[in-house]
Every structure is written in structure tokens, then in C-alpha cells.
PDB file of C-alpha atoms in Angstrom:
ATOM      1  CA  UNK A   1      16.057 -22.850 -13.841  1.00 38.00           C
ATOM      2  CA  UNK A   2      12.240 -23.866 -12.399  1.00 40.00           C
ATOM      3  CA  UNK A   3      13.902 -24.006  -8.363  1.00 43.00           C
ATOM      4  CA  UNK A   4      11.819 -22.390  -5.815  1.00 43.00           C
ATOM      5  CA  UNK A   5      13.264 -18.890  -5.692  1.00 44.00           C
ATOM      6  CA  UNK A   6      12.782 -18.429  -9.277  1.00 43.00           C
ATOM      7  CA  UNK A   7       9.454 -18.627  -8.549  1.00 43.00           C
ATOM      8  CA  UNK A   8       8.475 -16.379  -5.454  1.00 44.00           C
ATOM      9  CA  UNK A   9       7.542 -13.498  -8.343  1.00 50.00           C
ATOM     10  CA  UNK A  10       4.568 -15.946  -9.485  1.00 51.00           C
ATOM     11  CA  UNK A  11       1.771 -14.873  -6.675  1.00 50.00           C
ATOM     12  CA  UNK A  12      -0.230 -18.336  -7.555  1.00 56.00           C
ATOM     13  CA  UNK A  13       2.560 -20.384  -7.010  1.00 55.00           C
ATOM     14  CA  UNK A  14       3.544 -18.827  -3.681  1.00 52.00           C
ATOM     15  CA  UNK A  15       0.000 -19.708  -2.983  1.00 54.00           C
ATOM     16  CA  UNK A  16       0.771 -23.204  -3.582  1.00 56.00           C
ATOM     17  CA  UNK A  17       3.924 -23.310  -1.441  1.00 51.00           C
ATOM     18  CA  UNK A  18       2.379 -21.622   1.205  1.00 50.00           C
ATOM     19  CA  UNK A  19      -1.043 -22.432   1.747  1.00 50.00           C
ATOM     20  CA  UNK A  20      -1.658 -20.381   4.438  1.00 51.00           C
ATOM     21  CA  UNK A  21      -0.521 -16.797   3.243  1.00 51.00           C
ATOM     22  CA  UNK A  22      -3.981 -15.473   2.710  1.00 51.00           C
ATOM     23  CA  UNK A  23      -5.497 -18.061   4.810  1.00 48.00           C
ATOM     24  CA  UNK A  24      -5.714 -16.757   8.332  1.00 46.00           C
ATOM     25  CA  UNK A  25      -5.398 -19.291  11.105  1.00 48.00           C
ATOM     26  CA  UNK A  26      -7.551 -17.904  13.261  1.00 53.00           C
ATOM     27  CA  UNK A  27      -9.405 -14.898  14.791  1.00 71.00           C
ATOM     28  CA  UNK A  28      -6.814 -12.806  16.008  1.00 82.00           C
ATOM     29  CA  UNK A  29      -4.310 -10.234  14.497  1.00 87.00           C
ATOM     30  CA  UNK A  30      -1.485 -13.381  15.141  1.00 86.00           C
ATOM     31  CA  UNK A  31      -2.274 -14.880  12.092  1.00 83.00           C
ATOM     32  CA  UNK A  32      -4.771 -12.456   9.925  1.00 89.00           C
ATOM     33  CA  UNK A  33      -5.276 -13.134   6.353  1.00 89.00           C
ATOM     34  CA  UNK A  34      -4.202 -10.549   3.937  1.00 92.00           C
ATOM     35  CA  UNK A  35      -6.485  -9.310   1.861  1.00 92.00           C
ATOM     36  CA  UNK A  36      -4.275  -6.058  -0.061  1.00 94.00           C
ATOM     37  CA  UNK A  37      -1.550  -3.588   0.376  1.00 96.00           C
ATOM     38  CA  UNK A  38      -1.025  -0.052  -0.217  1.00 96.00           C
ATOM     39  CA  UNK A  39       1.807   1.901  -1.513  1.00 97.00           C
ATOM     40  CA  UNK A  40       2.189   5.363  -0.195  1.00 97.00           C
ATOM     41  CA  UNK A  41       4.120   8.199  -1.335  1.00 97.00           C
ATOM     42  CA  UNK A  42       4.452  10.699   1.046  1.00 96.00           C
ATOM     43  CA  UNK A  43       6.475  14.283   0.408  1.00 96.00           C
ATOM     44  CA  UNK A  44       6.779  17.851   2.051  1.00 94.00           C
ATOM     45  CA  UNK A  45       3.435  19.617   1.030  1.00 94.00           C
ATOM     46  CA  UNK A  46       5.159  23.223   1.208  1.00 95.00           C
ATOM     47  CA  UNK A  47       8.326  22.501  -0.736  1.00 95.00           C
ATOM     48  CA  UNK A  48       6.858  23.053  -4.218  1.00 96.00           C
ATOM     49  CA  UNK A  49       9.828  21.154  -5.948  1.00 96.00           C
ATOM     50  CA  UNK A  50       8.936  17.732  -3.916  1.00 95.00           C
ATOM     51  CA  UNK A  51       5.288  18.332  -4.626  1.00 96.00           C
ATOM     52  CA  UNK A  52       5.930  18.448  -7.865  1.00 97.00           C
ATOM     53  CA  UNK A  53       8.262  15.371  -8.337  1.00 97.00           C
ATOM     54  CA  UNK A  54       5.708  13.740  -5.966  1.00 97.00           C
ATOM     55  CA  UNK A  55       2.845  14.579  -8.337  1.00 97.00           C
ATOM     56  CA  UNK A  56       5.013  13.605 -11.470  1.00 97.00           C
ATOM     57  CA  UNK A  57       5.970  10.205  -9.500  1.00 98.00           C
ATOM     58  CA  UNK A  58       1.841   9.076  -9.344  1.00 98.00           C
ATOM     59  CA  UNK A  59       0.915  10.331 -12.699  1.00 97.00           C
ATOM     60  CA  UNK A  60       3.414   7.990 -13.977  1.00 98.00           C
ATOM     61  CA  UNK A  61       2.372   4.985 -11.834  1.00 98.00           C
ATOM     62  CA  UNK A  62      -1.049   5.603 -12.540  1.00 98.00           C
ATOM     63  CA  UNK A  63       0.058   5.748 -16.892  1.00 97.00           C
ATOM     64  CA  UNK A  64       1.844   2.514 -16.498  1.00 97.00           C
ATOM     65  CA  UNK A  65      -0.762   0.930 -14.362  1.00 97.00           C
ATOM     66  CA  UNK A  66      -3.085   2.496 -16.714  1.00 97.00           C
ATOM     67  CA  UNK A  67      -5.340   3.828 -13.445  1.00 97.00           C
ATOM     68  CA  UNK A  68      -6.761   6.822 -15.321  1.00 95.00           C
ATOM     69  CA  UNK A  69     -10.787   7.264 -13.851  1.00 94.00           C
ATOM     70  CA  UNK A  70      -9.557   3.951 -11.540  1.00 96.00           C
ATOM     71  CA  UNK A  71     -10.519   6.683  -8.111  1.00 96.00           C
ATOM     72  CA  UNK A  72     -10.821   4.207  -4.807  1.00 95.00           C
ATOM     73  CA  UNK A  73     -14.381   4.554  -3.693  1.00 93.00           C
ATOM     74  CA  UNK A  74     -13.646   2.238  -0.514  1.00 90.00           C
ATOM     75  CA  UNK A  75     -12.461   3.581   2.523  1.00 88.00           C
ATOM     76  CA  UNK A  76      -8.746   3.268   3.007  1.00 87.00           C
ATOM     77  CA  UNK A  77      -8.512   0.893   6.000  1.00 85.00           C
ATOM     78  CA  UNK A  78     -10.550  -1.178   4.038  1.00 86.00           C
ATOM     79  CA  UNK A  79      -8.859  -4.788   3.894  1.00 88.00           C
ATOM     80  CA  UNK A  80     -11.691  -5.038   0.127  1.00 86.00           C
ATOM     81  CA  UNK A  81     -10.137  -8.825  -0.692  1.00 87.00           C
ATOM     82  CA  UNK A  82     -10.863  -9.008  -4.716  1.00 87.00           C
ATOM     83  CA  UNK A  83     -10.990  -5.576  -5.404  1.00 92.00           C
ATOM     84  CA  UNK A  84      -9.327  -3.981  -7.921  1.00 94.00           C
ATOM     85  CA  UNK A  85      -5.828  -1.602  -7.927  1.00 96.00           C
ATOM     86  CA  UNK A  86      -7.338   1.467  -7.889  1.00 97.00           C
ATOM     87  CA  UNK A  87      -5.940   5.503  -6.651  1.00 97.00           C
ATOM     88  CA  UNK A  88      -6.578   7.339  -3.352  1.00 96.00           C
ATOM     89  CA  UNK A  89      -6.720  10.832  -3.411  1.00 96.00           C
ATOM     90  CA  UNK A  90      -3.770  13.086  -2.719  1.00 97.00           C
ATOM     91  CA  UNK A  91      -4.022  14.222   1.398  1.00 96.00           C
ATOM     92  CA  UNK A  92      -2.738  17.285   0.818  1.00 97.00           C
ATOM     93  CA  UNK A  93      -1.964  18.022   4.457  1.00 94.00           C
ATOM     94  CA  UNK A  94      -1.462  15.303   7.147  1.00 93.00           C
ATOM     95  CA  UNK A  95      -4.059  13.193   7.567  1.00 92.00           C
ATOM     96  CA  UNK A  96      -5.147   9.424   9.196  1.00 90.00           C
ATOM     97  CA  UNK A  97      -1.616   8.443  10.637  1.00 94.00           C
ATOM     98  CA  UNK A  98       0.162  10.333   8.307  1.00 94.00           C
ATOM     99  CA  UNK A  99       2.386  13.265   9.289  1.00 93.00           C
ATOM    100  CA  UNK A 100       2.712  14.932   5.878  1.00 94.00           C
ATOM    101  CA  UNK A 101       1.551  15.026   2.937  1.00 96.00           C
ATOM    102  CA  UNK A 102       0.841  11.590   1.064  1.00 97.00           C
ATOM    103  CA  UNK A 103      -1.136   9.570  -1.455  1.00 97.00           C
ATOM    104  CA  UNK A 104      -1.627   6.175  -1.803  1.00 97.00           C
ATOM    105  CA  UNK A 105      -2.707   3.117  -4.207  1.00 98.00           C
ATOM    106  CA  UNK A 106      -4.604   0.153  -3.458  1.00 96.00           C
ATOM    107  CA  UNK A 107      -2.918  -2.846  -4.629  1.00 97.00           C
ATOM    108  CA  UNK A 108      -4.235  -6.487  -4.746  1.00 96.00           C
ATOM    109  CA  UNK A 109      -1.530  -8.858  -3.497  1.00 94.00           C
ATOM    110  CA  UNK A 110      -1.081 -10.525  -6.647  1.00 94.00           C
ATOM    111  CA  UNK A 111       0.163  -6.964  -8.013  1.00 95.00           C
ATOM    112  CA  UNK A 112       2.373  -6.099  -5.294  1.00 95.00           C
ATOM    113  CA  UNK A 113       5.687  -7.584  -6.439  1.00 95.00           C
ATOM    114  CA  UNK A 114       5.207  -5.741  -9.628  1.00 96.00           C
ATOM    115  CA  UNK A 115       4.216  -2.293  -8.399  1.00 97.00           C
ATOM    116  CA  UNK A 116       6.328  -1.977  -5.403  1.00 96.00           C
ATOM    117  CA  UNK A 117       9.684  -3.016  -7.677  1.00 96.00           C
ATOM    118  CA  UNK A 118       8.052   0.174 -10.338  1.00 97.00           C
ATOM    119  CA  UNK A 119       8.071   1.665  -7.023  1.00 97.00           C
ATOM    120  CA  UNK A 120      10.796   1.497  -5.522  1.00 96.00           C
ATOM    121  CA  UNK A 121      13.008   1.754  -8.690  1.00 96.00           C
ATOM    122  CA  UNK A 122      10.638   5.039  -9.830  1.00 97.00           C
ATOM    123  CA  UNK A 123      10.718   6.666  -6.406  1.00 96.00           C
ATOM    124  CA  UNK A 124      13.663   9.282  -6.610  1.00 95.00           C
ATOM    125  CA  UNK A 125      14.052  11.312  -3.581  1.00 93.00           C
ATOM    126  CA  UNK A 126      10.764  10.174  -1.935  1.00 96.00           C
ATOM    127  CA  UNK A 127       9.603   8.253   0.429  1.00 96.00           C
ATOM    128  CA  UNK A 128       7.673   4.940   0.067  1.00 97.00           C
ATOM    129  CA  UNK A 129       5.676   3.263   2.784  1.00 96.00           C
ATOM    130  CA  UNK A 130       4.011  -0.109   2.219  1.00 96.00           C
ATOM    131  CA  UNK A 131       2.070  -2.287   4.110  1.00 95.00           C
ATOM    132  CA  UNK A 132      -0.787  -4.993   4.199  1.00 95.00           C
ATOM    133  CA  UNK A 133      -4.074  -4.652   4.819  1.00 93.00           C
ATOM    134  CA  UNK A 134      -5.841  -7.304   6.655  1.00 93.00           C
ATOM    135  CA  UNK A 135      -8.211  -5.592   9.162  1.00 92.00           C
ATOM    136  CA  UNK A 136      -5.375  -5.192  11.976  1.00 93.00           C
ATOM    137  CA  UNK A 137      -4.868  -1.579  10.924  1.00 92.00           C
ATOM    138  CA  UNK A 138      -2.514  -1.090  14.065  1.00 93.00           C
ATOM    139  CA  UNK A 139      -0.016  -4.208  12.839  1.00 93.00           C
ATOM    140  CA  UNK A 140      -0.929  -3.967   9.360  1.00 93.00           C
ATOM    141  CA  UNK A 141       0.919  -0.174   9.513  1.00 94.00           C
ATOM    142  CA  UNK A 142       3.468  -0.565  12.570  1.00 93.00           C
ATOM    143  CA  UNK A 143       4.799  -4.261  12.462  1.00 93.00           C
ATOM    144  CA  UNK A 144       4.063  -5.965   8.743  1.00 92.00           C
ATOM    145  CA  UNK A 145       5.378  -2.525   7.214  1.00 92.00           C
ATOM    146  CA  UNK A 146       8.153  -1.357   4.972  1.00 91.00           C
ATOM    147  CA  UNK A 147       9.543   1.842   4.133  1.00 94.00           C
ATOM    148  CA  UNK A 148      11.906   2.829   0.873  1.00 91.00           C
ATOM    149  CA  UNK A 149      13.913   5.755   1.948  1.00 89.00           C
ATOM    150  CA  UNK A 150      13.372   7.619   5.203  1.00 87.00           C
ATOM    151  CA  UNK A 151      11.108   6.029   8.034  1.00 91.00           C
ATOM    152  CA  UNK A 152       8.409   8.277   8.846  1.00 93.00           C
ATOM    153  CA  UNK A 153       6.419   8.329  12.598  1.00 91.00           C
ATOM    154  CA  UNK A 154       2.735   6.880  12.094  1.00 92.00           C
ATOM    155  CA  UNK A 155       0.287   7.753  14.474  1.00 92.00           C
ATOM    156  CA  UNK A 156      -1.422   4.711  15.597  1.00 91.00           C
ATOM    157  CA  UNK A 157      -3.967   6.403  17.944  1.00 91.00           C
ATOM    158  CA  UNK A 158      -6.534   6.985  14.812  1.00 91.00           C
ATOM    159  CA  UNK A 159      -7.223   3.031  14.048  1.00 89.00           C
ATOM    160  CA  UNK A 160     -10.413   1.591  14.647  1.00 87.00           C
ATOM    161  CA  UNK A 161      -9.831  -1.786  13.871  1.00 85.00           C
ATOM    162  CA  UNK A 162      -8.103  -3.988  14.870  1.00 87.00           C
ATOM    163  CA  UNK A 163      -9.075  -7.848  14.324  1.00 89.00           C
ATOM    164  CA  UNK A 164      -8.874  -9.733  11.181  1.00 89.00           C
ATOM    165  CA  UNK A 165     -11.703  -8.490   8.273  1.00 86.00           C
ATOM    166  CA  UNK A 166     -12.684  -5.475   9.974  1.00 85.00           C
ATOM    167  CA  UNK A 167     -13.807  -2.628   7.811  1.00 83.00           C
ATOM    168  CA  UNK A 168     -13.493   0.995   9.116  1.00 78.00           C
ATOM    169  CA  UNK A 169     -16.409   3.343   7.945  1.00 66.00           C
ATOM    170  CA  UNK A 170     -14.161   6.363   7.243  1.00 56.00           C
ATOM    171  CA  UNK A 171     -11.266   6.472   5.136  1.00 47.00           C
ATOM    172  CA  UNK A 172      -8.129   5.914   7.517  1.00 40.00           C
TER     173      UNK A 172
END
């Protein structure tokens, strides 16, 4: 059947149905245009089974997304509408708002249905924390978020922007 669920997986047509997904309505955080996503992994850096299994986890997203030499060169708050998917490094220690130990990918939003169901159905025993980017770091990570498995705290108190487009300088 062609009916309108069926086709929520198809990014373009979603894009037809609603016009104003990526569109932004105005200047504020309200309505802010999303530009990407990230999916996080994060896992107990001193348990050296989880570390493992975490490391085994991205090496098999980055073989089936084929992200070999794909290393982000943007900084990680960076909203970078058109860019490619592409691989953070490992934080091997808490870092940005991140209480442990994570890594992350950078995922156009035409890829995220795809890689987020790889995800989530690859994920064993960790946790997965997703969320837009759209220049409204603070929302983009507290409010338009989702986690797979436990909900870790994120500490809001690092972002720098927060209004639609904005660009950090550092890696968030």
C-alpha cells in the first residue's frame, strides 16, 4: 500500500508533506530548522568489557556505513546543513555535556531513519542518545532528544549557542 505512513521512511517525501520540517519559521529556537543529528554512544570508560563492546559497536557502524577515513573535521555543535555522515572521535573521558565516556556520528537527516534503526537494533547493552542539530544546542540536546536505553544527565551549562544557524568555534 502507497498510504501516508508507508511513506514517513522516504525523507523527500516527508519533505513534501511537511514543508516546513527543515524550513524554520522564524528566528528563534521555537521553530529552528534542522540542519543534522548525531548519534551518540556513550559507555563506562573504566569497565574494559563495555569499552570494548562500545568500540566493537562503532567499528561496525562505521563498516556498514562504510565511514573508514570519513573523521568529522567540523566542530560538533556544528548544525553543517549538506554535509556529509562522517565520525567524531572517541571522548575518552567526559567531555562537552557528556558525563562519561562517548562518541558520536554526524548524520544528515535524510540518513537518520536508517542509522538510528542500525542503531538502535545494534546497540546491545549501551546507551544511545540522539538529537538534532539546528544551532539551539541547549533544545537541540535537552528537549528535541531521545535516548535508547538508560537516560543519562547532560550538562547544559557548556552551550554557546543558542539561536537557529549558530556555529560554535570549539567542538561541543
Amino acid at each position: 500500500s502507497s498510504g501516508i505512513n508507508a511513506e514517513y521512511g522516504d525523507w523527500k517525501v516527508m519533505q513534501s508533506i511537511f514543508p516546513d520540517l527543515l524550513a524554520g519559521e522564524d528566528e528563534s529556537c521555537d521553530h529552528a530548522k534542522i540542519s543534522s543529528y548525531h548519534i551518540h554512544v556513550l559507555f563506562w570508560q573504566n569497565n574494559k568489557d563495555h569499552v570494548e563492546s562500545a568500540l566493537n559497536l562503532r567499528n561496525n557502524f562505521i563498516n556498514r556505513y562504510r565511514l573508514n577515513n570519513k573523521t568529522c573535521t567540523i566542530a560538533a555543535g556544528n548544525p553543517a546543513f549538506g554535509h556529509e555522515m562522517c565520525v567524531f572521535e572517541v571522548d575518552w573521558n567526559p567531555a562537552g555535556p557528556f558525563t562519561t565516556a562517548q562518541y558520536s556520528f554526524f548524520i544528515p537527516p535524510y540518513r537518520l531513519q536508517e542509522t538510528s534503526f542500525w542503531m538502535l537494533q545494534n546497540k546491545g547493552d549501551h546507551d544511545v542518545f540522539i538529537h538534532p542539530n539546528s544551532g539551539c544546542e541547549t533544545d537541540d540536546h535537552t528537549k528535541w532528544n531521545t535516548f535508547s536505553g538508560a537516560k543519562w544527565p547532560i550538562d547544559a551549562s557548556v552551550f554557546t549557542c543558542n539561536y537557529p544557524g549558530c556555529k560554535p568555534n570549539t567542538r561541543s
